[in-house]
Amino acid sequence: MTQVEIGRGKSGRRAYALDEIGIVPSRRTRDPEEVSISWQIDAYRFDLPVVVSPMDSVVSPKTAIQIGRLGGLAVLDLEGLWTRYEDPTPLLEEVATLDRDAATRRLQEIYTAPIDDELIGRRIEEIRAAGVTTAVRLSPQKTVRHHKAVIDAGVDIFVIRGTTVSAEHVSGRAEPLNLKQFIYELDVPVIVGGCATYTAALHLMRTGAAGVLVGFGGGASHTTRNVLGVVVPMATAISDVAAARRDYMDESGGRYVHVIADGGMGGSGDIAKAIACGADAVMVGSPLARATEAPGRGFHWGSEAHHPELPRGRRVEFGTIGTLQEILHGPSSLADGSMNLMGALKRTMATAGYSDLKEFQRVEVVVAPPQR
């Protein structure tokens, strides 16, 4: 791999963001109606390759049910307001009224309420009762403490998600989560992440995870790059982790681990390019934060925004543009890739001549300077 000299004492590999690549049409085209965008992880099959990010501004028990009925999978954040408060609606309304300078401090305050295991069970049961696949998220730090309540409630898919999750966390203060042992002892598929390199992904795959999240999450609302200086452009990160998936299949005798692109999915073109780089599905937040049903009422923030000591995100105002149905399936009244996300993905695949997602991962891409 070509290294670029940064200075006499340091070199680095050139990496690419999604807006720096383009999808190349092939000699054959298809009718979009003949294209399949269904996706399956473990025993669970979905009509859409969309996992909705565990953010309070997007996923509530009610919207999780709606998204499930629309063909996607929504992940409820069990460290969010829905497991800290009986009814967080007044707090969500308040957050939508705050000015920018006051928002971070107030978010830090309202998220200091303790997580209630009883509420964890009730929220999971509410989603399950609607007959859709139930997925929830905990950070690695909270997984040991709360996982029993999650399993007892009958969750279908368990997501362990942080800014960066490794299979070998070192701590002198507390016993870290042993991912391999934890996943082995569970009877439900586990998705873990984020990660952004071949090596880190390979180690996570070896823990027995069913899926790996690529990226640092947060997307438009996170400031990890500014606060920590940590960033790996998504096109390169996805393709590196896809290579780890390929090599792990050889190593494990055929075990397939799903790659889910997490972060930077601002519009339909980003979703198509993420899959073209090797993702099986995408985790989205900001596109659905614009839905009229979204709990954030046109505002968007992630768990990084209310860290008590070092916030690495912010509350962002997007406004609303349409319903969940319109944003996912159309019809669209905008020409910027923010609505009818799945219709656009089907059209991209049809234009390139591919009939399903696995085939589309083989599409040719080029490096193309981003439009300004």
XYZ file of C-alpha atoms in Angstrom:
372
model
C 0.000 0.000 0.000
C 1.401 3.374 -1.013
C 2.523 5.588 1.856
C 2.459 9.366 1.603
C 5.228 11.268 3.308
C 3.759 13.693 5.830
C 7.180 14.867 6.988
C 10.645 13.421 7.433
C 9.578 11.525 10.520
C 6.070 10.415 9.617
C 4.219 8.899 6.675
C 0.651 7.731 6.279
C -1.676 5.947 3.900
C -3.972 8.049 1.720
C -7.567 7.393 2.778
C -10.839 8.336 1.086
C -14.166 9.644 2.289
C -17.427 8.607 0.664
C -17.772 11.918 -1.161
C -14.398 11.274 -2.830
C -15.508 8.161 -4.693
C -18.009 7.491 -7.437
C -19.920 4.427 -8.653
C -19.287 3.351 -12.238
C -22.246 2.119 -14.333
C -21.731 -1.160 -16.178
C -22.705 -2.275 -19.685
C -26.001 -3.703 -18.400
C -28.879 -1.871 -16.708
C -31.950 -3.225 -14.971
C -35.461 -2.178 -14.048
C -35.354 -0.818 -10.449
C -38.418 -2.921 -9.614
C -36.364 -6.060 -10.267
C -33.684 -5.106 -7.743
C -33.679 -6.668 -4.253
C -32.317 -4.655 -1.307
C -33.295 -7.198 1.364
C -30.738 -8.070 4.022
C -30.438 -10.813 6.610
C -28.380 -11.120 9.780
C -28.563 -14.398 11.685
C -32.206 -15.526 11.562
C -33.592 -12.026 11.001
C -34.457 -10.814 7.532
C -35.224 -7.199 6.618
C -36.618 -5.601 3.492
C -34.157 -2.713 3.807
C -30.388 -2.662 4.551
C -31.016 0.081 7.110
C -30.195 -0.020 10.815
C -31.364 3.144 12.550
C -28.830 4.585 14.945
C -29.459 4.363 18.709
C -30.031 8.077 19.275
C -32.795 9.596 21.374
C -33.440 12.187 18.687
C -34.437 9.427 16.252
C -35.415 6.193 18.017
C -38.156 5.901 20.606
C -40.178 2.733 21.206
C -42.860 4.194 18.921
C -40.523 5.044 16.031
C -38.708 1.703 16.454
C -42.033 -0.004 15.766
C -42.762 2.243 12.773
C -39.324 1.641 11.253
C -39.687 -2.107 11.777
C -42.998 -2.078 9.940
C -41.376 -0.110 7.096
C -38.787 -2.872 6.645
C -35.800 -1.583 8.619
C -34.286 -2.224 12.030
C -34.229 0.486 14.697
C -31.893 0.248 17.704
C -33.113 1.736 20.984
C -30.436 3.336 23.162
C -30.743 1.774 26.613
C -28.545 4.536 28.032
C -30.904 7.174 26.703
C -33.880 9.019 28.106
C -36.339 6.173 27.550
C -34.704 4.061 30.272
C -34.030 6.958 32.648
C -37.485 8.556 32.734
C -41.018 7.180 32.809
C -42.057 9.802 30.244
C -39.179 11.745 28.653
C -41.492 13.695 26.315
C -41.296 16.982 28.300
C -37.490 16.774 28.298
C -37.386 16.146 24.548
C -39.626 19.182 24.077
C -37.312 21.246 26.266
C -34.173 20.224 24.369
C -35.808 21.432 21.165
C -36.256 24.923 22.656
C -32.709 25.463 23.957
C -30.252 27.784 22.293
C -27.001 26.286 21.015
C -24.824 27.440 23.923
C -27.148 25.992 26.568
C -27.887 22.690 24.836
C -24.759 20.717 25.768
C -24.845 21.661 29.448
C -28.549 20.840 29.738
C -28.090 17.512 27.962
C -25.362 16.638 30.473
C -27.771 17.429 33.316
C -30.770 15.437 32.130
C -28.682 12.365 31.308
C -27.392 12.130 34.892
C -30.592 10.343 35.956
C -29.871 6.648 36.634
C -30.737 3.889 34.168
C -33.667 1.811 35.447
C -33.571 -1.940 34.706
C -37.356 -2.100 35.031
C -37.723 0.518 32.293
C -35.284 -1.445 30.120
C -37.593 -4.442 30.311
C -40.725 -2.419 29.651
C -39.319 -0.646 26.602
C -38.151 -3.929 25.051
C -41.487 -5.593 25.769
C -43.329 -2.647 24.173
C -41.417 -3.072 20.899
C -41.659 -6.869 20.942
C -45.426 -6.708 21.474
C -45.751 -4.915 18.129
C -44.305 -7.937 16.335
C -41.133 -6.320 14.955
C -37.516 -7.347 15.506
C -36.228 -5.775 18.712
C -32.700 -4.370 18.883
C -31.120 -2.389 21.711
C -27.767 -0.786 22.413
C -25.480 -0.561 25.421
C -21.940 0.757 25.602
C -19.176 -1.663 26.602
C -18.959 0.107 29.967
C -22.655 -0.496 30.768
C -23.079 -3.939 29.202
C -21.913 -5.958 32.223
C -24.222 -4.050 34.560
C -27.425 -4.123 32.506
C -27.224 -7.046 30.084
C -29.262 -9.400 32.293
C -32.275 -7.084 32.150
C -31.907 -6.965 28.368
C -31.774 -10.731 27.926
C -34.575 -11.374 30.419
C -36.832 -9.042 28.427
C -36.297 -11.138 25.285
C -34.334 -8.881 22.974
C -33.675 -10.195 19.457
C -30.413 -8.394 18.566
C -27.928 -6.904 21.059
C -25.768 -3.990 19.904
C -22.608 -3.078 21.844
C -21.661 0.312 20.443
C -19.190 2.963 21.448
C -17.067 5.571 19.713
C -14.329 2.939 19.456
C -14.752 -0.652 20.645
C -11.846 -3.068 20.766
C -11.557 -6.731 21.591
C -8.617 -5.954 23.886
C -9.508 -3.037 26.149
C -6.871 -2.475 28.856
C -7.895 -0.938 32.181
C -6.215 -0.718 35.562
C -9.369 0.551 37.258
C -11.961 -2.114 36.482
C -12.283 -5.507 34.867
C -13.061 -4.797 31.200
C -15.806 -6.530 29.262
C -14.542 -9.828 27.863
C -16.311 -9.654 24.507
C -15.499 -13.169 23.390
C -16.762 -14.787 26.587
C -19.792 -12.505 26.751
C -20.899 -13.213 23.180
C -20.279 -16.942 23.595
C -22.617 -17.066 26.608
C -25.473 -15.209 24.902
C -28.204 -16.820 22.816
C -28.805 -13.730 20.658
C -26.751 -12.264 17.799
C -24.468 -9.414 18.842
C -23.348 -6.461 16.721
C -20.244 -4.642 17.987
C -18.392 -1.473 17.052
C -17.214 0.971 16.081
C -13.940 0.166 14.465
C -12.167 1.579 11.450
C -9.194 -0.637 10.654
C -8.578 -4.104 9.215
C -6.827 -5.350 12.369
C -9.390 -4.055 14.849
C -12.233 -5.498 12.767
C -10.560 -8.896 12.482
C -10.183 -9.072 16.269
C -13.850 -8.141 16.764
C -14.919 -10.809 14.272
C -12.970 -13.392 16.248
C -15.108 -12.666 19.326
C -18.069 -14.324 17.613
C -19.938 -11.133 16.724
C -22.643 -11.454 14.079
C -21.927 -7.972 12.781
C -19.299 -5.237 13.057
C -19.994 -1.501 12.960
C -17.552 0.491 10.841
C -16.921 4.099 11.803
C -17.217 6.153 14.929
C -20.964 6.790 14.786
C -22.565 10.134 15.379
C -22.103 11.325 11.819
C -23.276 14.909 11.457
C -23.652 15.398 15.226
C -20.300 14.148 16.502
C -17.131 16.164 17.020
C -14.717 13.295 17.696
C -12.363 14.526 15.000
C -12.160 17.984 16.571
C -11.980 16.839 20.207
C -9.782 13.733 19.951
C -8.198 14.074 16.508
C -9.444 10.566 15.679
C -10.753 10.020 12.148
C -10.598 7.426 9.374
C -12.482 8.383 6.176
C -15.417 6.048 5.652
C -14.775 4.728 2.140
C -11.357 3.455 3.196
C -12.594 2.193 6.566
C -15.441 0.192 5.011
C -13.247 -1.388 2.343
C -10.586 -2.296 4.932
C -13.153 -3.970 7.198
C -14.695 -5.746 4.207
C -11.244 -7.172 3.511
C -11.090 -8.373 7.121
C -14.472 -10.072 6.614
C -13.131 -11.883 3.535
C -9.992 -13.052 5.329
C -11.935 -14.068 8.433
C -14.196 -16.236 6.269
C -11.107 -18.118 5.082
C -9.720 -18.323 8.621
C -12.969 -19.540 10.195
C -13.993 -21.986 7.477
C -16.786 -19.885 6.032
C -18.291 -17.883 8.918
C -19.698 -14.626 7.528
C -19.697 -11.485 9.689
C -21.844 -8.609 8.488
C -20.248 -5.201 7.951
C -22.457 -2.232 8.861
C -21.302 1.269 7.923
C -21.977 3.564 10.874
C -21.638 7.321 10.434
C -21.502 9.763 7.570
C -24.661 8.452 5.846
C -26.031 11.889 5.085
C -28.018 10.996 1.979
C -28.956 8.292 -0.496
C -25.701 8.590 -2.456
C -23.660 7.900 0.686
C -25.716 4.768 1.381
C -25.115 3.439 -2.134
C -21.384 4.163 -1.983
C -21.034 2.521 1.446
C -22.507 -0.718 0.080
C -20.365 -0.410 -3.046
C -17.303 -0.301 -0.758
C -18.361 -3.563 0.889
C -20.954 -2.817 3.578
C -23.876 -5.228 3.989
C -26.052 -2.537 5.562
C -25.809 1.013 6.859
C -26.561 2.595 10.223
C -28.261 5.955 9.734
C -29.278 8.723 12.095
C -29.442 12.215 10.643
C -31.597 11.353 7.582
C -34.378 10.088 9.865
C -33.908 12.865 12.434
C -35.665 14.997 9.791
C -38.844 12.893 10.022
C -41.952 14.495 11.440
C -42.296 11.542 13.857
C -38.701 11.799 15.175
C -38.555 12.390 18.968
C -35.963 15.168 18.521
C -38.479 17.426 16.739
C -36.013 18.371 14.026
C -32.968 18.381 16.323
C -30.365 15.625 16.403
C -27.776 14.459 18.944
C -26.028 11.266 19.981
C -24.660 9.812 23.186
C -21.341 11.593 22.602
C -23.082 14.954 23.096
C -23.823 14.479 26.792
C -20.620 12.872 28.080
C -20.205 14.273 31.621
C -16.513 15.131 31.246
C -15.627 15.383 27.544
C -18.554 15.867 25.151
C -17.673 14.833 21.594
C -20.895 15.783 19.897
C -23.451 18.532 19.676
C -27.134 19.051 19.184
C -27.696 19.888 15.516
C -30.819 21.449 14.039
C -32.027 19.825 10.800
C -35.694 20.702 10.752
C -38.288 18.318 9.311
C -38.874 17.392 5.678
C -41.370 14.528 5.661
C -42.605 11.344 7.288
C -40.557 8.223 7.950
C -42.409 6.599 5.063
C -41.442 9.417 2.689
C -37.813 9.543 3.791
C -37.339 5.791 3.408
C -39.695 4.934 0.546
C -40.835 8.222 -0.974
C -42.288 9.894 -2.801
C -39.649 12.616 -2.598
C -40.297 16.314 -3.042
C -36.580 17.200 -2.800
C -33.685 16.642 -5.205
C -30.842 16.456 -2.662
C -30.867 12.744 -1.733
C -32.587 13.275 1.619
C -35.861 11.488 0.764
C -36.817 8.145 -0.803
C -33.479 6.724 0.302
C -34.349 3.169 -0.658
C -35.803 4.112 -4.016
C -32.533 5.873 -4.814
C -30.507 2.821 -3.737
C -32.567 0.579 -6.014
C -32.095 2.984 -8.919
C -28.327 3.137 -8.357
C -28.092 -0.651 -8.350
C -30.296 -0.888 -11.445
C -28.186 1.708 -13.268
C -25.045 -0.268 -12.449
C -26.694 -3.520 -13.549
C -26.857 -5.410 -10.230
C -29.827 -7.306 -8.836
C -28.958 -7.672 -5.130
C -26.721 -6.204 -2.449
C -24.051 -8.912 -2.472
C -23.586 -8.498 -6.220
C -23.518 -4.725 -5.883
C -20.520 -4.934 -3.524
C -18.504 -5.880 -6.623
C -19.371 -2.727 -8.565
C -16.487 -0.668 -9.949
C -15.720 2.598 -8.158
C -13.425 5.479 -9.018
C -11.784 8.255 -7.058
C -13.712 11.398 -7.918
C -13.023 14.848 -6.367
C -16.017 15.946 -4.279
C -18.320 18.581 -5.729
C -18.221 21.903 -3.933
